[in-house]
Amino acid sequence: MDTLDSRALGYFDCYFRQFPEVGTVRYSLAAAELHPSPEEAPFTVEVAGRPGRAPVQHDVTVRVGKDGRLEPDREELAVAPGDHVMFHAANARTPRYSVRGSGPGGAWSSGELENDSLFSHTFGLPGEYRLTDANSGRLVAALVVSNPPLADAGAGLAVRDAAIISIQGGDFKTQRAEMVVGQTAVFVVNDVREPGITITDHALLGPPPSPGEPFLTRERE
Amino acid sequence: MPEIIAAMDEPAVSDIMAVAVAQAGTLGNGGSTSFGPFTASYGASATFSGGSVKLFTPNVVQIANLTLNYTVSFNLSFDLSSIIPNFYFPGVKVKIFKKWFVIIPAFTIDWPTVTIPVSYSDKVTFSANFALQTTFDGTSWHVKTVILGMPALQIGPAASAILVLIGAAAGPVLLAVPFIGLAGVSVVGSITTALGISGVTNLLHLVLNPFLAGRTFELYNQPKHFQLLPAVAPVSPPVFINLTSVAAAVVNNGEPELELSVDIAP
């Protein structure tokens, strides 16, 4: 099953977070339905030194440890200010999970997308994905995903370009987009404050809107 | 010399055989098998109908145009990865607002095992030779026909139809497999090619042969001890006899006949 919910990161999802401020960030990983206490943050991102250097991406692979708990492939990570860390699941058997932490910039969570974070999802099944912010209940965008032509699929053409969907102040700049299976949507979140937003397939939240019911109430900016 | 001889010509045996075939009722069969990358669990039901009898000495009953009416249900399971290559997502580099790049990592799709359900009903007509067999189970005598060998079933057309059904049933199943749209090949075509007519034919034989192997139709049964005449009160008690032996054979006295030879005792 292919689902889209930034609160529960799966194998086809990535969560990116930028760390602009120097200091120690502690974070935890938990199965999506669990919320560990703030004290349970065994992993660290140490942000230090070398200002002026171009931002770099650091990859963290989330896997199931020997004790059955989720763990990163490295428990301590050293980054420079402005670098971003990308979390992704090791394989399809990795349970859906969330990342939450706190540091000099305050508390953050992959389940509540705020400033300086990205969420990506690579679509595996065709269909119309009506995206909802589960925190506000608002339907915010629709992505129509179709299968690519057979020839394009064989050549891998479908996966070359990602679709960037900007979310500014909680508003989606793109309210409707057409994509193909294998294409990745990257949701870039800026100027969103607490409690943040989620990017959730409306089908996961409840019955779809009635036929003809408008669900995009805001004008394209 | 037997004390009782009963003889039936071919039309009479055909009439009795029609009853025997109908009394066989609905037969069931089920199981599972593996062949190549496929595992099939199946269930089937069948009835027999029709047929015309020819008799051959010394004890062969040939039934021509006997029809096997059957319904089969398959659940065909296989690892898609054994049919089509796994899908590799190469990862993409995305420029975010001309400021910075993010790299979506590569991943591999290890296709799942899928199950395709198919149900099919048809009939196949065949001819087979049966041998006469007489048995005594302790209380009753039974005269049966027991199939000789395994008749050849013409199931090529049925196999073709089932292969088409499998292809049609595969479509909705595959729709639920993420990234299958990127397989780059006709997945349904790959599945039906891997199965092939021969695979389905073998599967169908496996399902149908148990309905035929050792198949018997009972022509006659009679308790060894039974009342021949009722009591005629008050002077005559009922008359019972015992069938001490029953034998069946095909004889030819100008025309072939099925002959029952019976010995009795009071």
PDB file of C-alpha atoms in Angstrom, chain A residues 4-9 13 97-98 110-113 119 197-200:
ATOM      1  CA  LEU A   4       1.441   9.595   2.164  1.00  0.00           C
ATOM      2  CA  ASP A   5       1.649  10.940   5.679  1.00  0.00           C
ATOM      3  CA  SER A   6       4.537  13.046   6.922  1.00  0.00           C
ATOM      4  CA  ARG A   7       3.736  11.959  10.475  1.00  0.00           C
ATOM      5  CA  ALA A   8       4.659   8.386   9.639  1.00  0.00           C
ATOM      6  CA  LEU A   9       7.757   8.218   7.483  1.00  0.00           C
ATOM      7  CA  ASP A  13       9.721   9.144   2.300  1.00  0.00           C
ATOM      8  CA  TYR A  97       8.543   6.234  12.160  1.00  0.00           C
ATOM      9  CA  SER A  98       8.880   9.830  13.259  1.00  0.00           C
ATOM     10  CA  SER A 110       8.996  15.344  11.586  1.00  0.00           C
ATOM     11  CA  GLY A 111       5.336  14.959  12.453  1.00  0.00           C
ATOM     12  CA  GLU A 112       4.888  18.721  12.647  1.00  0.00           C
ATOM     13  CA  LEU A 113       6.637  20.328   9.730  1.00  0.00           C
ATOM     14  CA  PHE A 119       9.444  16.220   3.389  1.00  0.00           C
ATOM     15  CA  ILE A 197       1.668  21.266   9.466  1.00  0.00           C
ATOM     16  CA  THR A 198       1.393  17.733   8.254  1.00  0.00           C
ATOM     17  CA  ILE A 199       1.197  16.455   4.724  1.00  0.00           C
ATOM     18  CA  THR A 200      -1.315  13.660   4.878  1.00  0.00           C
TER      19      THR A 200
END
